[in-house]
Coordinates of C-alpha atoms and ligand atoms in Angstrom, one line a residue:
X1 CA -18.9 -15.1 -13.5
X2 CA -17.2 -14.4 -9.4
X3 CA -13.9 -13.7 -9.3
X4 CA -12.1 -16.0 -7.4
X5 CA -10.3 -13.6 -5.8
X6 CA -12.6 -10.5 -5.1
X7 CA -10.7 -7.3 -5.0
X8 CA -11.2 -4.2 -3.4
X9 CA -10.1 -0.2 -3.4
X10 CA -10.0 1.3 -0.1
X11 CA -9.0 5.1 0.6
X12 CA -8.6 6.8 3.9
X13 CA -9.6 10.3 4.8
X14 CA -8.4 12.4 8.1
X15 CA -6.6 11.4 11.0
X16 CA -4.6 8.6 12.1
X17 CA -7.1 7.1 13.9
X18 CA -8.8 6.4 10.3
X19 CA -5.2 4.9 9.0
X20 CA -5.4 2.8 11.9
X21 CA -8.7 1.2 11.7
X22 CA -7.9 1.1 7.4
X23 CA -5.2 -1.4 8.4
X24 CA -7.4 -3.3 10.7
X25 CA -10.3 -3.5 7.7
X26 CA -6.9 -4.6 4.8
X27 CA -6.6 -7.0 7.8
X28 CA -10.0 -8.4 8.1
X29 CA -10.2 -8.5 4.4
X30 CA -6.9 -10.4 3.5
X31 CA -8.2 -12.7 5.4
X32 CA -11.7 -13.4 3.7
X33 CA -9.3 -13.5 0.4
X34 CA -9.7 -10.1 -0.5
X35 CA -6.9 -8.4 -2.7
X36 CA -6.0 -4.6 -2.4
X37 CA -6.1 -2.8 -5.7
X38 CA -5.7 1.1 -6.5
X39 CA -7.9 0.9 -9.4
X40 CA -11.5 1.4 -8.9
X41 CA -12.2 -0.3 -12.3
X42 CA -10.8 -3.3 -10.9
X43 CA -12.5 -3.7 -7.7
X44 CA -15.6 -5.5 -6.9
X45 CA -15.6 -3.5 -3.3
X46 CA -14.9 0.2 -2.6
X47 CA -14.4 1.2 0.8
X48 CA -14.6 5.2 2.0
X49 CA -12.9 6.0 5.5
X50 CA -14.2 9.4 5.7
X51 CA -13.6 12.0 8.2
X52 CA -16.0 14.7 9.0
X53 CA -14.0 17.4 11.4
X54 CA -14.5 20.0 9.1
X55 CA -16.9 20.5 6.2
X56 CA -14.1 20.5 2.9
X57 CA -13.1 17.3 4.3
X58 CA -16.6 15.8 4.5
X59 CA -18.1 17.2 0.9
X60 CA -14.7 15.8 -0.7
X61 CA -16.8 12.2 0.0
X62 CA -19.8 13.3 -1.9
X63 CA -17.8 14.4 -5.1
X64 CA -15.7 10.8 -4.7
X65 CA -18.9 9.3 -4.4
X66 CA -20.0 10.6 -8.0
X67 CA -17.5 9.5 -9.4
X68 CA -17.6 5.6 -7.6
X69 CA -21.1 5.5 -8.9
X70 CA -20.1 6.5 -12.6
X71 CA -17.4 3.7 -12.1
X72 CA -20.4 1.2 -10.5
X73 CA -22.8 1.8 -13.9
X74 CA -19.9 1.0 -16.1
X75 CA -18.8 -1.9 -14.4
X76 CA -22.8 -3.4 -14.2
X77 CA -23.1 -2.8 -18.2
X78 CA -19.8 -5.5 -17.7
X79 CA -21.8 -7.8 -15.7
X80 CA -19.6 -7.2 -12.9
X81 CA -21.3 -6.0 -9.5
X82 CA -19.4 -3.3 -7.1
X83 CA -20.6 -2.9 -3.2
X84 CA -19.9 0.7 -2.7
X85 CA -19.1 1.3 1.2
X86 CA -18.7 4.5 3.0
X87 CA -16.9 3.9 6.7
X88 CA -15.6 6.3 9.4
X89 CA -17.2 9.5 10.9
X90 CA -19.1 10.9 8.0
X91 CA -21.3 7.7 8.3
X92 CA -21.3 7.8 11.6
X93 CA -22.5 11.6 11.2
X94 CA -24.9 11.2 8.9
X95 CA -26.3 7.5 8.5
X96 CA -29.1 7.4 6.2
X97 CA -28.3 10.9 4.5
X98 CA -25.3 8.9 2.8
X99 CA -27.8 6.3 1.0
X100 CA -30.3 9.5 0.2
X101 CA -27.7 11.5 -1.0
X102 CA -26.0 9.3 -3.0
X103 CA -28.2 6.0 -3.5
X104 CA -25.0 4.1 -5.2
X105 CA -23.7 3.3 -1.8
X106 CA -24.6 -0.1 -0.8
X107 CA -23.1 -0.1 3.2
X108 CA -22.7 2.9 5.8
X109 CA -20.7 1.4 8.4
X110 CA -19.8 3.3 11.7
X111 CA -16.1 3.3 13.5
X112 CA -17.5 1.1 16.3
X113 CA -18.9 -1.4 13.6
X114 CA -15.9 -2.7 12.0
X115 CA -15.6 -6.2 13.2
X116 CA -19.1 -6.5 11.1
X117 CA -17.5 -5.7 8.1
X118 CA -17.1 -9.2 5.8
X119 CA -20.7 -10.2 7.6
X120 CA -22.2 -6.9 6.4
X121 CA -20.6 -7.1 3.3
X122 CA -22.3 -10.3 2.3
X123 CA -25.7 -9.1 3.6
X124 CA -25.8 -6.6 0.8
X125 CA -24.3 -8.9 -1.8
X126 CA -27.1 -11.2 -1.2
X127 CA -30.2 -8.8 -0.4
X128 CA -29.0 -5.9 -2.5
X129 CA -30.5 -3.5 0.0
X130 CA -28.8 -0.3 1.6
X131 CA -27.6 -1.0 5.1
X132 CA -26.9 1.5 7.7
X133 CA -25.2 0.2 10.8
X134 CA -23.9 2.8 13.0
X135 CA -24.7 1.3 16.8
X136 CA -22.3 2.1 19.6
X137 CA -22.1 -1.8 21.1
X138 CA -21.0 -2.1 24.2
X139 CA -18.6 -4.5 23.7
X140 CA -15.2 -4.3 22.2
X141 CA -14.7 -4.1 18.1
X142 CA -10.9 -5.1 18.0
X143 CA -10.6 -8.0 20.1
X144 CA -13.6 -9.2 17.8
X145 CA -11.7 -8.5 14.6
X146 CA -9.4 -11.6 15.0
X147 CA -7.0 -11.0 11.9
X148 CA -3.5 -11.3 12.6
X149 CA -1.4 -7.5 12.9
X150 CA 0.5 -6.6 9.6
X151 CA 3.3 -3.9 9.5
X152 CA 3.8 -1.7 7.0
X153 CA 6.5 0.2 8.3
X154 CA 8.4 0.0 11.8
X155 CA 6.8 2.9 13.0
X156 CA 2.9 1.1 13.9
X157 CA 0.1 2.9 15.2
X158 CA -1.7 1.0 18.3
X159 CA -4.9 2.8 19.7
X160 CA -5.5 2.5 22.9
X161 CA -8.3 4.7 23.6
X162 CA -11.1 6.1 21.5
X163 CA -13.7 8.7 21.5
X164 CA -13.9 11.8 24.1
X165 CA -16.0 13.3 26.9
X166 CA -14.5 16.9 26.6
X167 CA -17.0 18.4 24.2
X168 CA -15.5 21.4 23.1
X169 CA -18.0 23.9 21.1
X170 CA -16.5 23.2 18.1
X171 CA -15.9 19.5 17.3
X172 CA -17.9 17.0 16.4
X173 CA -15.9 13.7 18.0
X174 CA -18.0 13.7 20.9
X175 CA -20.6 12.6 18.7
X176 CA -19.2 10.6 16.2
X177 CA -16.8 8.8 17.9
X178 CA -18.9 8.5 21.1
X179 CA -17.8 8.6 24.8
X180 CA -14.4 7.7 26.3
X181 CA -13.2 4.1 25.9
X182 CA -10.2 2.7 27.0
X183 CA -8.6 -0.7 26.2
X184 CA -7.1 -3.1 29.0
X185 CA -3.5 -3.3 29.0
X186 CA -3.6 -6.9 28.6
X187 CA -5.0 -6.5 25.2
X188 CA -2.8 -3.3 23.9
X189 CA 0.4 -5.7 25.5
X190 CA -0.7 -8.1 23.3
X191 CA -1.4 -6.2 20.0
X192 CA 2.1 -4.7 20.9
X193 CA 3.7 -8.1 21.0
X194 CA 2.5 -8.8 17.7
X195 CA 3.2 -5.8 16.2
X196 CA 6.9 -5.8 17.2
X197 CA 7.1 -9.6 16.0
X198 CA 5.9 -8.1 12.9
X199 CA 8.7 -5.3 12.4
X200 CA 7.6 -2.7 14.4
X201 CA 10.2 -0.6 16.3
X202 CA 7.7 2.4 17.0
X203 CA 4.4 2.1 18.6
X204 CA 2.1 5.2 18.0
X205 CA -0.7 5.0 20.7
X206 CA -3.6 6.3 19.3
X207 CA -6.3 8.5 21.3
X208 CA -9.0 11.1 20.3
X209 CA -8.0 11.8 23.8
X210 CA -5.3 9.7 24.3
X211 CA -3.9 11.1 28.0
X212 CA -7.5 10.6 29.4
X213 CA -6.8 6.5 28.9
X214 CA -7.8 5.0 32.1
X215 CA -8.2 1.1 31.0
X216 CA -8.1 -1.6 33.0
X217 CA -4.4 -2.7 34.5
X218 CA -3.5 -6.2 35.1
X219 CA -4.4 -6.4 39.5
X220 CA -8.2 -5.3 37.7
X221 CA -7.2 -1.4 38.3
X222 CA -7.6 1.5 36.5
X223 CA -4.2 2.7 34.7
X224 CA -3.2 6.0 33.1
X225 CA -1.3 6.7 30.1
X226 CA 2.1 6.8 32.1
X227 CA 1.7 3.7 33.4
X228 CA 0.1 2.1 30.3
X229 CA 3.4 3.7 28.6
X230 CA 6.1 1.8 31.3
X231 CA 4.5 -1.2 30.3
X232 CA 4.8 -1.3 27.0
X233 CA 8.0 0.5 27.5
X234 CA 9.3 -3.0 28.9
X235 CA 8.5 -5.1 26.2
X236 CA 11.6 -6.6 24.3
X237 CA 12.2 -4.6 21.0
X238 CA 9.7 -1.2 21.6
X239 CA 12.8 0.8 20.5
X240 CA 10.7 4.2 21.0
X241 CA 7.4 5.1 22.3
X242 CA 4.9 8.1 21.1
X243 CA 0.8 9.2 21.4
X244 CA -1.3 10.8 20.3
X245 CA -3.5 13.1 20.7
X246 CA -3.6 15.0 24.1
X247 CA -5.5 17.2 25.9
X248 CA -3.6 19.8 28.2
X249 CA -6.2 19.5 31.3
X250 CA -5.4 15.4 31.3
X251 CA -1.7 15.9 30.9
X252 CA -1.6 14.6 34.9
X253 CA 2.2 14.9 36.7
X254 CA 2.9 11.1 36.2
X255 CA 3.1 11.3 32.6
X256 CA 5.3 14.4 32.7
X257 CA 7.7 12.3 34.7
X258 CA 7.3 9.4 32.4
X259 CA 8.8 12.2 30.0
X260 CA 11.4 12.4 32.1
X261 CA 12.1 8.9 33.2
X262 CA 11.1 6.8 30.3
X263 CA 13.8 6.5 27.5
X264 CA 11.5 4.9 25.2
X265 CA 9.1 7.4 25.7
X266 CA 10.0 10.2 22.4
X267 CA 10.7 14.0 23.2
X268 CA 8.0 15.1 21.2
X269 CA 4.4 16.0 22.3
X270 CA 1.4 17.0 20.2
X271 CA -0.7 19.0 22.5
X272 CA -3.3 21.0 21.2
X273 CA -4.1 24.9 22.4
X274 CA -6.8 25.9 19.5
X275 CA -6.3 29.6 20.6
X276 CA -4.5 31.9 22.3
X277 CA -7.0 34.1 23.9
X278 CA -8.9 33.1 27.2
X279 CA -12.3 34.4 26.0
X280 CA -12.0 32.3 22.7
X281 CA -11.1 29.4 24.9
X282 CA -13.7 29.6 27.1
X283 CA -16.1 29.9 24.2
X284 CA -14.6 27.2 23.2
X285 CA -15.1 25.0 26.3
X286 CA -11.3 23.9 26.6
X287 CA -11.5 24.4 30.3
X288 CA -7.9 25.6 31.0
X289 CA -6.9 29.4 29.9
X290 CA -3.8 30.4 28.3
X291 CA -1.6 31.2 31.1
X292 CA -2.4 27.6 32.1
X293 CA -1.1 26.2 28.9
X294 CA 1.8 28.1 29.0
X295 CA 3.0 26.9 32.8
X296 CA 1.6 23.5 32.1
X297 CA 4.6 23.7 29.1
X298 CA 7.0 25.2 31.4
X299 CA 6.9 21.9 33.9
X300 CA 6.8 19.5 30.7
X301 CA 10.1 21.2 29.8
X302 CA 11.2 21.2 33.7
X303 CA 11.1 17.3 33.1
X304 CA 12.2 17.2 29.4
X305 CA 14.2 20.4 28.4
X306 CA 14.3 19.4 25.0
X307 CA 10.9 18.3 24.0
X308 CA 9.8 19.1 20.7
X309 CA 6.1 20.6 21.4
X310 CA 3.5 20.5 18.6
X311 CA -0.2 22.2 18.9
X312 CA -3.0 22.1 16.4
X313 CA -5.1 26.0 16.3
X314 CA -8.3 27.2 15.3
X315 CA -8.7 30.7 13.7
X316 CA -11.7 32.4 13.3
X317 CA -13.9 30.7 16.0
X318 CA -17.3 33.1 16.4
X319 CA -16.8 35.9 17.9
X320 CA -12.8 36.1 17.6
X321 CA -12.3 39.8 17.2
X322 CA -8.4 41.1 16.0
X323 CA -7.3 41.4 19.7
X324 CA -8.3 37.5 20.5
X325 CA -6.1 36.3 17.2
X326 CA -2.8 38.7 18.5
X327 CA -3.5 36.5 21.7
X328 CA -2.7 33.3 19.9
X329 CA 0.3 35.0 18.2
X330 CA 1.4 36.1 21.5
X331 CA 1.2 32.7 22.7
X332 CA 2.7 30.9 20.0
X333 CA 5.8 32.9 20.6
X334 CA 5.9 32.4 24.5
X335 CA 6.2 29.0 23.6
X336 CA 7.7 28.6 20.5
X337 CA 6.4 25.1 18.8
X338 CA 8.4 22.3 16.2
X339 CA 5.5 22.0 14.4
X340 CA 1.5 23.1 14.2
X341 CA -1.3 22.5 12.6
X342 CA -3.8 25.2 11.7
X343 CA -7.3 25.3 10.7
X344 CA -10.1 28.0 9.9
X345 CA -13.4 27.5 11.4
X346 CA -15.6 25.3 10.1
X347 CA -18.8 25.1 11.6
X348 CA -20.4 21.6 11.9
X349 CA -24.0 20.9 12.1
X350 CA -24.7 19.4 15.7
X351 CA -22.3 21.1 17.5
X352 CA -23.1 24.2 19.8
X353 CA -20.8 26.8 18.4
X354 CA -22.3 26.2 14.5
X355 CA -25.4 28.3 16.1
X356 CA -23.5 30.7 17.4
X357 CA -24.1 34.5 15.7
X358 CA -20.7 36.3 15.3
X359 CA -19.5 34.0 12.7
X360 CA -16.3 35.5 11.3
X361 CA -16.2 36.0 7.4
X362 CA -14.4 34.1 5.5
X363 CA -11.4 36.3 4.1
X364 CA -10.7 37.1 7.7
X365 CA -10.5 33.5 8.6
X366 CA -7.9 33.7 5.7
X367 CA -5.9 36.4 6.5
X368 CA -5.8 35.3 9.9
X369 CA -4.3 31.9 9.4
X370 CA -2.0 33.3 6.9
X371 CA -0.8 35.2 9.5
X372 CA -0.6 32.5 12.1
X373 CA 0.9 30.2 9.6
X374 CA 3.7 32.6 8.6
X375 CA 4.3 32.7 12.4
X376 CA 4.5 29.0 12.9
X377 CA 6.7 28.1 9.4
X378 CA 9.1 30.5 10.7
X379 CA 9.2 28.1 14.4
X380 CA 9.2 25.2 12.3
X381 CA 12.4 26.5 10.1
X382 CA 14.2 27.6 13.4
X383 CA 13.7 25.0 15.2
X384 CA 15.0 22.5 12.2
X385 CA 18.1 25.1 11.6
X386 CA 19.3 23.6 15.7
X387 CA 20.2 20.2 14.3
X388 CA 22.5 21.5 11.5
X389 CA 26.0 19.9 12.3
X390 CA 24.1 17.4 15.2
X391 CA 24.4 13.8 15.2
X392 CA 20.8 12.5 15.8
X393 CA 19.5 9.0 15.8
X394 CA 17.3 7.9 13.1
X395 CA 14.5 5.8 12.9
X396 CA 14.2 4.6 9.7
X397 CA 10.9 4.0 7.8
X398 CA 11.3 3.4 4.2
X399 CA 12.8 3.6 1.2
X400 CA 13.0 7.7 -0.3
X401 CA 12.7 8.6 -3.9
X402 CA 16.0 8.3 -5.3
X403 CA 17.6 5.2 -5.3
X404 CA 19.8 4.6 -2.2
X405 CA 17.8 7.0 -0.6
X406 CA 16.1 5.9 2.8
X407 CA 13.5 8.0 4.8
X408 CA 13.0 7.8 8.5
X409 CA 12.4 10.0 12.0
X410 CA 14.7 12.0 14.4
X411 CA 13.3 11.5 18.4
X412 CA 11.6 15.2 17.4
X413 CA 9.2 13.3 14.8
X414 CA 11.8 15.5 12.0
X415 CA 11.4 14.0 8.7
X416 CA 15.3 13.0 7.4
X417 CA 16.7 12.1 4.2
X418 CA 19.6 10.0 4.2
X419 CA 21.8 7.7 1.6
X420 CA 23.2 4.5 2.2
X421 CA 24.3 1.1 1.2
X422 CA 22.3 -2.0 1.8
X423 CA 19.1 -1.9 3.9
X424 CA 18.3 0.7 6.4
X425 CA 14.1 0.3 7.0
X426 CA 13.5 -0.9 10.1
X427 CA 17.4 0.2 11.8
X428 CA 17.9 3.2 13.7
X429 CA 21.1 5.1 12.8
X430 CA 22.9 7.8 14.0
X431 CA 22.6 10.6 11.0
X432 CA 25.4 13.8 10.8
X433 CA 22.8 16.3 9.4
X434 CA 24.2 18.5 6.6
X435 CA 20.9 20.7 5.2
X436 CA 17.8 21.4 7.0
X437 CA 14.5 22.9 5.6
X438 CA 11.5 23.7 7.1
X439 CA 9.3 20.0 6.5
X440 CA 12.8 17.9 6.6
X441 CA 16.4 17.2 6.9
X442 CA 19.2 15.8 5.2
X443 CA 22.5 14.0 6.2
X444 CA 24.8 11.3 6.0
X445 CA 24.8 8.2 8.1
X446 CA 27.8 8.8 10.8
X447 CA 29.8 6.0 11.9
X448 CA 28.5 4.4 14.7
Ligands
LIG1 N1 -13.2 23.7 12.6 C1 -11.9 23.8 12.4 N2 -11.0 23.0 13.0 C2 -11.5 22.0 13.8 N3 -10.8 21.1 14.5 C3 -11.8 20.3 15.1 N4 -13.0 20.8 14.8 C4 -12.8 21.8 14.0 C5 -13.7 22.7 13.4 N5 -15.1 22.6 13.5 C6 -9.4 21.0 14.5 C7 -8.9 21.2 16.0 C8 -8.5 19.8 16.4 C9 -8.0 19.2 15.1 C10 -8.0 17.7 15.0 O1 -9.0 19.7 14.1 O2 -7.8 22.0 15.9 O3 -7.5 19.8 17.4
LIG2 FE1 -12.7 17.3 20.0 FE2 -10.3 17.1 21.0 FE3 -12.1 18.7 22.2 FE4 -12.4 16.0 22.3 S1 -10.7 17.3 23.2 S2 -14.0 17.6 21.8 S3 -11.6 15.4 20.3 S4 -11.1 18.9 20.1

């Protein structure tokens, strides 16, 4: 016998592009009657949101897959039927490999495919036949998936833009995610509109290359990112204003203003070098060297002196040799970051530096990044240690561990702890910090 109510298990893999377009899915499928649940026993649909920018991330599908399917056999033996889905890049990747590799999975469904979901869905309930969908339509899939915005905390993401034409060697978005697309403003006004009438206070715009945006404007115009960030920047109850994720050779001189001029607009900006050393970067294809970086974060500070800056690096690319990795080192003290992400190489089939000879070996891929990361913690620690004894205003986002414990954001994207009575989610309150470590802060909530 059907449930009434079908149920289904959804996890997300990767970036916040992938939490993004999880919500929209919850979205779609509350409205078909769908419930969430976190146990696969329980649920007659299992949705995958992979990622596939580096290889551990994409084989940690595979092994959940094994798993899902041993979950599927018991379930059938119970005379209960599972549709086992696999969504996001790795399907975009690898289409038909999904279903040969692992023949339990029922639906491979591509990022630009997602407003075929519940139609999709029912397809392979009723023929019980594999389907692979991973088009590129023209058209767009949001304004097609016409569930209403949910909130699950006052900080919302909102993407704006997706895919990228920049092809560095390395990465395979260009490919999975397809070419540069940018939404009208009409339509991110409007998602914004309902967002904030749903509790949002934050907007995250989301971008693979978010300061490439270039959508439509409302005299039929093509807008950048600064303007696209005035607008929204004048909507009744946008408290603060972020995106996400940059590249440095679209950072244009009207958006460093907006920095500048926009109080919305957070002093915080993710803006990815990879490396240090110009050969490495142009290997890499990033089109600007490091000397460029570095001034290009000299007039971002000129406009904003207290901008928290935030880069994501790449060690071992082929053919980094000892003096190309003391070149990111010397230019991760130049500048001097908040924050940083840091990978080893990974090389991914399809793209043009997985060919490349002069792969570095493994445990020097480790003992670099250890050595960049010891670099970067120390940044991280420093640069919490400043707001010991500051009064900053908090953001905050939900409710912490202990009870009367509430967790939010400083305007420098600094995790904070705070105690207090009543209900804080969704307020912004000015916090005296007391302790600071090197992921977070802690403080009391200051009179106002
Ligand atoms: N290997 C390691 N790191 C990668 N990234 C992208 N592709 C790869 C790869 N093949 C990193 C880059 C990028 C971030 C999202 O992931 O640093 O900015
Ligand atoms: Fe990948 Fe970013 Fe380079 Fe685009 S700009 S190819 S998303 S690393």
């Amino acid at each position: 016998m059907r449930h009434n109510t079908k149920s289904y298990y959804l996890k997300t893999f990767g970036c916040q592009m992938n939490v993004y377009d999880s919500e929209r899915m919850t979205e779609a499928l509350a409205r078909d009657g769908y419930r969430e649940t976190d146990d696969l026993a329980h649920a007659d649909l299992v949705i995958l949101n992979t990622c596939h920018i580096r290889e551990k991330a994409a084989e940690k599908v595979y092994s959940d897959l094994g798993r899902i399917r041993d979950v599927k056999v018991g379930r059938k033996r119970d005379g209960k039927e599972t549709v086992i889905a696999v969504a996001g890049c790795v399907a975009q990747a690898e289409g038909r490999e999904i279903t040969a590799r692992q023949p339990a999975v029922d639906l491979v469904i591509g990022p630009q495919s997602y407003h075929r979901l519940p139609e999709l869905i029912a397809r392979t309930e009723s023929t019980r036949k594999h389907i692979v969908e991973t088009e590129f339509p023209g058209d767009e899939k949001f304004e097609r998936m016409k569930a209403p915005r949910r909130v699950s905390s006052p900080s919302a993401f909102l993407t704006v833009q997706e895919g990228c034409d920049k092809f560095c060697t390395f990465c395979v978005v260009p490919y999975t995610r397809g070419a540069e697309f940018s939404r009208p403003l009409a339509k991110i006004e409007a998602e914004a509109r309902e967002l904030v009438a749903a509790g949002a206070r934050e907007l995250v715009l989301l971008g693979q290359n978010v300061n490439a945006y270039h959508g439509e404007g409302h005299s039929g115009r093509s807008i950048g990112l600064a303007e696209l960030i005035r607008r929204l920047a004048d909507i009744d109850g946008v408290e603060r204003l972020r995106y996400t994720t940059s590249h440095p050779r679209d950072m244009d001189d009207d958006l460093i203003t907006a920095h500048a001029d926009v109080p919305q607009l957070m002093p915080f900006l993710h803006l990815p070098v990879q490396s240090g050393s110009d050969r490495m970067l142009a290997a890499m294809n990033r089109k600007h060297t490091a000397a460029e970086y570095i001034d290009l974060i000299g007039r971002i500070r000129a406009a904003r002196p207290d901008i928290a800056l935030s880069s994501d690096f790449i060690v071992g690319f082929p053919g980094e040799t000892e003096e190309d990795a003391e070149d990111t080192l010397t230019l991760v003290k130049a500048v001097g970051f908040a924050q940083a992400f840091s990978f080893k190489y990974s090389a991914r089939p399809g793209t043009p530096a997985a060919t490349l000879d002069a792969q570095v070996p493994e445990d020097l891929k480790s003992e670099r990044l250890q050595c960049l990361q010891a670099l970067l913690e120390n940044q991280q620690l420093e640069f919490n240690a400043r707001s010991l004894g500051q009064n900053v205003p908090v953001l905050f986002e939900r409710r912490g561990r202990q009870p009367g414990e509430f967790v939010g954001r400083t305007p420098y994207l600094q995790l904070v702890h705070a105690a207090a009575e009543g209900e804080l989610v969704g307020r912004t309150a000015n916090v005296a910090v007391t302790e600071t470590r090197r992921v977070s802060l802690s403080g009391v909530i200051a009179a106002a």
